[in-house]
């Protein structure tokens, strides 16, 4: 799917700390808005390609994601398996990529890129979906900034 947008922040925490916030249930609960819970199913008992992440949000929505690439602590790449029938019909081939780059021992940059497509009858809604997802990802990046210190840069 084509890259749609990237949200970036410079954070006042080391790359290992930020990667842990992005890649663990305990870490994610601290910055995902309206989060009711996060759990993982890991092959081999640890985060790896093939891990499944369940993010339960307020209401009845649970996002189910598959980890497709891990290069700790620099990169975490996931795809959306399902987020409920309405979202699944609208958004196809959704992928998220979290890339971290150290800016010293206690600072790093997060670039969170989103890739997706709207197909068929949903194609006219792609601009609206892009704006909605940019707001959602931006809100999550703002949550990480509030928790760890830092600011959005793009």
mmCIF file with all atom_site columns, C-alpha atoms in Angstrom, residues 10-136:
data_model
loop_
_atom_site.group_PDB
_atom_site.id
_atom_site.type_symbol
_atom_site.label_atom_id
_atom_site.label_alt_id
_atom_site.label_comp_id
_atom_site.label_asym_id
_atom_site.label_entity_id
_atom_site.label_seq_id
_atom_site.pdbx_PDB_ins_code
_atom_site.Cartn_x
_atom_site.Cartn_y
_atom_site.Cartn_z
_atom_site.occupancy
_atom_site.B_iso_or_equiv
_atom_site.pdbx_formal_charge
_atom_site.auth_seq_id
_atom_site.auth_comp_id
_atom_site.auth_asym_id
_atom_site.auth_atom_id
_atom_site.pdbx_PDB_model_num
ATOM 1   C CA . UNK A 1 10  ? 11.637  14.199  19.218 1.00 0.00 ? 10  UNK A CA 1
ATOM 2   C CA . UNK A 1 11  ? 11.388  12.553  22.627 1.00 0.00 ? 11  UNK A CA 1
ATOM 3   C CA . UNK A 1 12  ? 13.229  13.176  25.889 1.00 0.00 ? 12  UNK A CA 1
ATOM 4   C CA . UNK A 1 13  ? 13.911  9.480   26.475 1.00 0.00 ? 13  UNK A CA 1
ATOM 5   C CA . UNK A 1 14  ? 16.429  6.976   25.222 1.00 0.00 ? 14  UNK A CA 1
ATOM 6   C CA . UNK A 1 15  ? 15.658  4.760   22.259 1.00 0.00 ? 15  UNK A CA 1
ATOM 7   C CA . UNK A 1 16  ? 15.315  1.614   24.432 1.00 0.00 ? 16  UNK A CA 1
ATOM 8   C CA . UNK A 1 17  ? 12.739  3.297   26.696 1.00 0.00 ? 17  UNK A CA 1
ATOM 9   C CA . UNK A 1 18  ? 10.675  4.496   23.738 1.00 0.00 ? 18  UNK A CA 1
ATOM 10  C CA . UNK A 1 19  ? 10.844  1.118   21.973 1.00 0.00 ? 19  UNK A CA 1
ATOM 11  C CA . UNK A 1 20  ? 9.545   -0.548  25.155 1.00 0.00 ? 20  UNK A CA 1
ATOM 12  C CA . UNK A 1 21  ? 6.591   1.888   25.233 1.00 0.00 ? 21  UNK A CA 1
ATOM 13  C CA . UNK A 1 22  ? 5.770   1.036   21.608 1.00 0.00 ? 22  UNK A CA 1
ATOM 14  C CA . UNK A 1 23  ? 6.223   -2.729  21.837 1.00 0.00 ? 23  UNK A CA 1
ATOM 15  C CA . UNK A 1 24  ? 4.861   -3.914  25.208 1.00 0.00 ? 24  UNK A CA 1
ATOM 16  C CA . UNK A 1 25  ? 1.346   -4.138  26.615 1.00 0.00 ? 25  UNK A CA 1
ATOM 17  C CA . UNK A 1 26  ? 2.394   -2.288  29.764 1.00 0.00 ? 26  UNK A CA 1
ATOM 18  C CA . UNK A 1 27  ? 4.018   0.485   27.749 1.00 0.00 ? 27  UNK A CA 1
ATOM 19  C CA . UNK A 1 28  ? 1.153   0.928   25.307 1.00 0.00 ? 28  UNK A CA 1
ATOM 20  C CA . UNK A 1 29  ? -1.475  1.286   28.040 1.00 0.00 ? 29  UNK A CA 1
ATOM 21  C CA . UNK A 1 30  ? 0.239   4.506   29.148 1.00 0.00 ? 30  UNK A CA 1
ATOM 22  C CA . UNK A 1 31  ? -0.226  6.443   25.895 1.00 0.00 ? 31  UNK A CA 1
ATOM 23  C CA . UNK A 1 32  ? -2.948  4.856   23.712 1.00 0.00 ? 32  UNK A CA 1
ATOM 24  C CA . UNK A 1 33  ? -6.075  7.040   24.173 1.00 0.00 ? 33  UNK A CA 1
ATOM 25  C CA . UNK A 1 34  ? -9.207  5.273   25.447 1.00 0.00 ? 34  UNK A CA 1
ATOM 26  C CA . UNK A 1 35  ? -7.257  2.037   25.832 1.00 0.00 ? 35  UNK A CA 1
ATOM 27  C CA . UNK A 1 36  ? -9.057  -0.687  27.763 1.00 0.00 ? 36  UNK A CA 1
ATOM 28  C CA . UNK A 1 37  ? -6.223  -3.158  27.425 1.00 0.00 ? 37  UNK A CA 1
ATOM 29  C CA . UNK A 1 38  ? -3.431  -4.536  25.279 1.00 0.00 ? 38  UNK A CA 1
ATOM 30  C CA . UNK A 1 39  ? -2.322  -8.129  24.999 1.00 0.00 ? 39  UNK A CA 1
ATOM 31  C CA . UNK A 1 40  ? 0.061   -10.055 22.785 1.00 0.00 ? 40  UNK A CA 1
ATOM 32  C CA . UNK A 1 41  ? 0.321   -13.595 21.528 1.00 0.00 ? 41  UNK A CA 1
ATOM 33  C CA . UNK A 1 42  ? 4.007   -14.257 20.906 1.00 0.00 ? 42  UNK A CA 1
ATOM 34  C CA . UNK A 1 43  ? 5.484   -17.222 19.079 1.00 0.00 ? 43  UNK A CA 1
ATOM 35  C CA . UNK A 1 44  ? 8.330   -18.380 21.284 1.00 0.00 ? 44  UNK A CA 1
ATOM 36  C CA . UNK A 1 45  ? 7.175   -16.202 24.197 1.00 0.00 ? 45  UNK A CA 1
ATOM 37  C CA . UNK A 1 46  ? 8.652   -12.864 23.055 1.00 0.00 ? 46  UNK A CA 1
ATOM 38  C CA . UNK A 1 47  ? 7.999   -10.071 20.555 1.00 0.00 ? 47  UNK A CA 1
ATOM 39  C CA . UNK A 1 48  ? 8.851   -11.393 17.104 1.00 0.00 ? 48  UNK A CA 1
ATOM 40  C CA . UNK A 1 49  ? 7.662   -11.545 13.533 1.00 0.00 ? 49  UNK A CA 1
ATOM 41  C CA . UNK A 1 50  ? 4.260   -13.200 13.717 1.00 0.00 ? 50  UNK A CA 1
ATOM 42  C CA . UNK A 1 51  ? 3.321   -11.815 17.147 1.00 0.00 ? 51  UNK A CA 1
ATOM 43  C CA . UNK A 1 52  ? -0.328  -10.786 17.310 1.00 0.00 ? 52  UNK A CA 1
ATOM 44  C CA . UNK A 1 53  ? -1.240  -7.599  19.208 1.00 0.00 ? 53  UNK A CA 1
ATOM 45  C CA . UNK A 1 54  ? -4.796  -6.952  20.462 1.00 0.00 ? 54  UNK A CA 1
ATOM 46  C CA . UNK A 1 55  ? -5.584  -3.331  21.393 1.00 0.00 ? 55  UNK A CA 1
ATOM 47  C CA . UNK A 1 56  ? -9.007  -2.989  23.048 1.00 0.00 ? 56  UNK A CA 1
ATOM 48  C CA . UNK A 1 57  ? -10.345 0.545   22.764 1.00 0.00 ? 57  UNK A CA 1
ATOM 49  C CA . UNK A 1 58  ? -13.307 2.273   24.398 1.00 0.00 ? 58  UNK A CA 1
ATOM 50  C CA . UNK A 1 59  ? -16.570 0.944   23.078 1.00 0.00 ? 59  UNK A CA 1
ATOM 51  C CA . UNK A 1 60  ? -16.411 -2.435  21.396 1.00 0.00 ? 60  UNK A CA 1
ATOM 52  C CA . UNK A 1 61  ? -13.491 -1.941  18.984 1.00 0.00 ? 61  UNK A CA 1
ATOM 53  C CA . UNK A 1 62  ? -10.465 -4.193  19.255 1.00 0.00 ? 62  UNK A CA 1
ATOM 54  C CA . UNK A 1 63  ? -7.679  -3.651  16.748 1.00 0.00 ? 63  UNK A CA 1
ATOM 55  C CA . UNK A 1 64  ? -5.907  -6.898  15.879 1.00 0.00 ? 64  UNK A CA 1
ATOM 56  C CA . UNK A 1 65  ? -2.417  -6.391  14.475 1.00 0.00 ? 65  UNK A CA 1
ATOM 57  C CA . UNK A 1 66  ? 0.357   -8.705  13.272 1.00 0.00 ? 66  UNK A CA 1
ATOM 58  C CA . UNK A 1 67  ? 4.005   -7.819  13.782 1.00 0.00 ? 67  UNK A CA 1
ATOM 59  C CA . UNK A 1 68  ? 5.769   -8.257  10.426 1.00 0.00 ? 68  UNK A CA 1
ATOM 60  C CA . UNK A 1 69  ? 9.239   -6.886  11.207 1.00 0.00 ? 69  UNK A CA 1
ATOM 61  C CA . UNK A 1 70  ? 11.165  -6.208  14.416 1.00 0.00 ? 70  UNK A CA 1
ATOM 62  C CA . UNK A 1 71  ? 14.601  -4.630  14.597 1.00 0.00 ? 71  UNK A CA 1
ATOM 63  C CA . UNK A 1 72  ? 14.745  -3.627  18.265 1.00 0.00 ? 72  UNK A CA 1
ATOM 64  C CA . UNK A 1 73  ? 15.122  -0.870  19.245 1.00 0.00 ? 73  UNK A CA 1
ATOM 65  C CA . UNK A 1 74  ? 15.076  0.873   15.854 1.00 0.00 ? 74  UNK A CA 1
ATOM 66  C CA . UNK A 1 75  ? 12.017  -0.461  14.011 1.00 0.00 ? 75  UNK A CA 1
ATOM 67  C CA . UNK A 1 76  ? 8.639   -2.072  14.607 1.00 0.00 ? 76  UNK A CA 1
ATOM 68  C CA . UNK A 1 77  ? 6.442   -2.794  11.575 1.00 0.00 ? 77  UNK A CA 1
ATOM 69  C CA . UNK A 1 78  ? 2.881   -4.088  11.891 1.00 0.00 ? 78  UNK A CA 1
ATOM 70  C CA . UNK A 1 79  ? -0.178  -4.746  9.747  1.00 0.00 ? 79  UNK A CA 1
ATOM 71  C CA . UNK A 1 80  ? -3.814  -4.433  10.722 1.00 0.00 ? 80  UNK A CA 1
ATOM 72  C CA . UNK A 1 81  ? -5.641  -7.752  10.557 1.00 0.00 ? 81  UNK A CA 1
ATOM 73  C CA . UNK A 1 82  ? -8.984  -6.363  11.708 1.00 0.00 ? 82  UNK A CA 1
ATOM 74  C CA . UNK A 1 83  ? -10.576 -3.424  13.503 1.00 0.00 ? 83  UNK A CA 1
ATOM 75  C CA . UNK A 1 84  ? -14.210 -4.378  13.083 1.00 0.00 ? 84  UNK A CA 1
ATOM 76  C CA . UNK A 1 85  ? -16.301 -4.821  9.973  1.00 0.00 ? 85  UNK A CA 1
ATOM 77  C CA . UNK A 1 86  ? -16.892 -1.101  9.276  1.00 0.00 ? 86  UNK A CA 1
ATOM 78  C CA . UNK A 1 87  ? -13.180 -0.235  9.371  1.00 0.00 ? 87  UNK A CA 1
ATOM 79  C CA . UNK A 1 88  ? -12.201 -3.447  7.564  1.00 0.00 ? 88  UNK A CA 1
ATOM 80  C CA . UNK A 1 89  ? -14.511 -2.564  4.649  1.00 0.00 ? 89  UNK A CA 1
ATOM 81  C CA . UNK A 1 90  ? -13.114 0.966   4.420  1.00 0.00 ? 90  UNK A CA 1
ATOM 82  C CA . UNK A 1 91  ? -9.363  0.487   4.889  1.00 0.00 ? 91  UNK A CA 1
ATOM 83  C CA . UNK A 1 92  ? -7.293  -2.100  3.022  1.00 0.00 ? 92  UNK A CA 1
ATOM 84  C CA . UNK A 1 93  ? -3.631  -3.064  3.310  1.00 0.00 ? 93  UNK A CA 1
ATOM 85  C CA . UNK A 1 94  ? -3.044  -0.978  6.482  1.00 0.00 ? 94  UNK A CA 1
ATOM 86  C CA . UNK A 1 95  ? 0.548   -0.993  7.727  1.00 0.00 ? 95  UNK A CA 1
ATOM 87  C CA . UNK A 1 96  ? 2.233   1.019   10.440 1.00 0.00 ? 96  UNK A CA 1
ATOM 88  C CA . UNK A 1 97  ? 5.972   1.489   10.802 1.00 0.00 ? 97  UNK A CA 1
ATOM 89  C CA . UNK A 1 98  ? 7.577   2.897   13.956 1.00 0.00 ? 98  UNK A CA 1
ATOM 90  C CA . UNK A 1 99  ? 11.168  3.978   13.300 1.00 0.00 ? 99  UNK A CA 1
ATOM 91  C CA . UNK A 1 100 ? 13.407  5.279   16.076 1.00 0.00 ? 100 UNK A CA 1
ATOM 92  C CA . UNK A 1 101 ? 16.719  7.078   15.757 1.00 0.00 ? 101 UNK A CA 1
ATOM 93  C CA . UNK A 1 102 ? 18.908  7.950   18.752 1.00 0.00 ? 102 UNK A CA 1
ATOM 94  C CA . UNK A 1 103 ? 19.659  11.656  19.192 1.00 0.00 ? 103 UNK A CA 1
ATOM 95  C CA . UNK A 1 104 ? 22.046  11.021  22.089 1.00 0.00 ? 104 UNK A CA 1
ATOM 96  C CA . UNK A 1 105 ? 21.878  8.773   25.122 1.00 0.00 ? 105 UNK A CA 1
ATOM 97  C CA . UNK A 1 106 ? 18.602  10.164  26.469 1.00 0.00 ? 106 UNK A CA 1
ATOM 98  C CA . UNK A 1 107 ? 16.782  11.490  23.385 1.00 0.00 ? 107 UNK A CA 1
ATOM 99  C CA . UNK A 1 108 ? 15.431  9.987   20.190 1.00 0.00 ? 108 UNK A CA 1
ATOM 100 C CA . UNK A 1 109 ? 13.280  10.695  17.165 1.00 0.00 ? 109 UNK A CA 1
ATOM 101 C CA . UNK A 1 110 ? 10.138  8.699   16.401 1.00 0.00 ? 110 UNK A CA 1
ATOM 102 C CA . UNK A 1 111 ? 8.822   8.546   12.837 1.00 0.00 ? 111 UNK A CA 1
ATOM 103 C CA . UNK A 1 112 ? 5.452   6.742   12.649 1.00 0.00 ? 112 UNK A CA 1
ATOM 104 C CA . UNK A 1 113 ? 4.477   6.083   9.032  1.00 0.00 ? 113 UNK A CA 1
ATOM 105 C CA . UNK A 1 114 ? 1.096   4.807   7.909  1.00 0.00 ? 114 UNK A CA 1
ATOM 106 C CA . UNK A 1 115 ? 0.386   2.986   4.653  1.00 0.00 ? 115 UNK A CA 1
ATOM 107 C CA . UNK A 1 116 ? -3.108  2.015   3.476  1.00 0.00 ? 116 UNK A CA 1
ATOM 108 C CA . UNK A 1 117 ? -5.481  2.084   0.541  1.00 0.00 ? 117 UNK A CA 1
ATOM 109 C CA . UNK A 1 118 ? -9.201  2.516   0.045  1.00 0.00 ? 118 UNK A CA 1
ATOM 110 C CA . UNK A 1 119 ? -10.403 0.332   -2.817 1.00 0.00 ? 119 UNK A CA 1
ATOM 111 C CA . UNK A 1 120 ? -13.440 0.133   -5.056 1.00 0.00 ? 120 UNK A CA 1
ATOM 112 C CA . UNK A 1 121 ? -16.459 2.052   -3.807 1.00 0.00 ? 121 UNK A CA 1
ATOM 113 C CA . UNK A 1 122 ? -14.418 3.248   -0.797 1.00 0.00 ? 122 UNK A CA 1
ATOM 114 C CA . UNK A 1 123 ? -11.740 5.010   -2.922 1.00 0.00 ? 123 UNK A CA 1
ATOM 115 C CA . UNK A 1 124 ? -13.527 8.418   -2.787 1.00 0.00 ? 124 UNK A CA 1
ATOM 116 C CA . UNK A 1 125 ? -13.159 8.327   1.014  1.00 0.00 ? 125 UNK A CA 1
ATOM 117 C CA . UNK A 1 126 ? -9.347  7.960   1.004  1.00 0.00 ? 126 UNK A CA 1
ATOM 118 C CA . UNK A 1 127 ? -8.705  11.650  1.793  1.00 0.00 ? 127 UNK A CA 1
ATOM 119 C CA . UNK A 1 128 ? -11.159 11.552  4.696  1.00 0.00 ? 128 UNK A CA 1
ATOM 120 C CA . UNK A 1 129 ? -9.626  8.306   6.010  1.00 0.00 ? 129 UNK A CA 1
ATOM 121 C CA . UNK A 1 130 ? -6.117  9.825   5.730  1.00 0.00 ? 130 UNK A CA 1
ATOM 122 C CA . UNK A 1 131 ? -7.213  12.847  7.794  1.00 0.00 ? 131 UNK A CA 1
ATOM 123 C CA . UNK A 1 132 ? -8.896  10.615  10.389 1.00 0.00 ? 132 UNK A CA 1
ATOM 124 C CA . UNK A 1 133 ? -5.895  8.302   10.738 1.00 0.00 ? 133 UNK A CA 1
ATOM 125 C CA . UNK A 1 134 ? -3.461  11.257  10.861 1.00 0.00 ? 134 UNK A CA 1
ATOM 126 C CA . UNK A 1 135 ? -5.494  12.641  13.783 1.00 0.00 ? 135 UNK A CA 1
ATOM 127 C CA . UNK A 1 136 ? -5.542  9.256   15.564 1.00 0.00 ? 136 UNK A CA 1
#
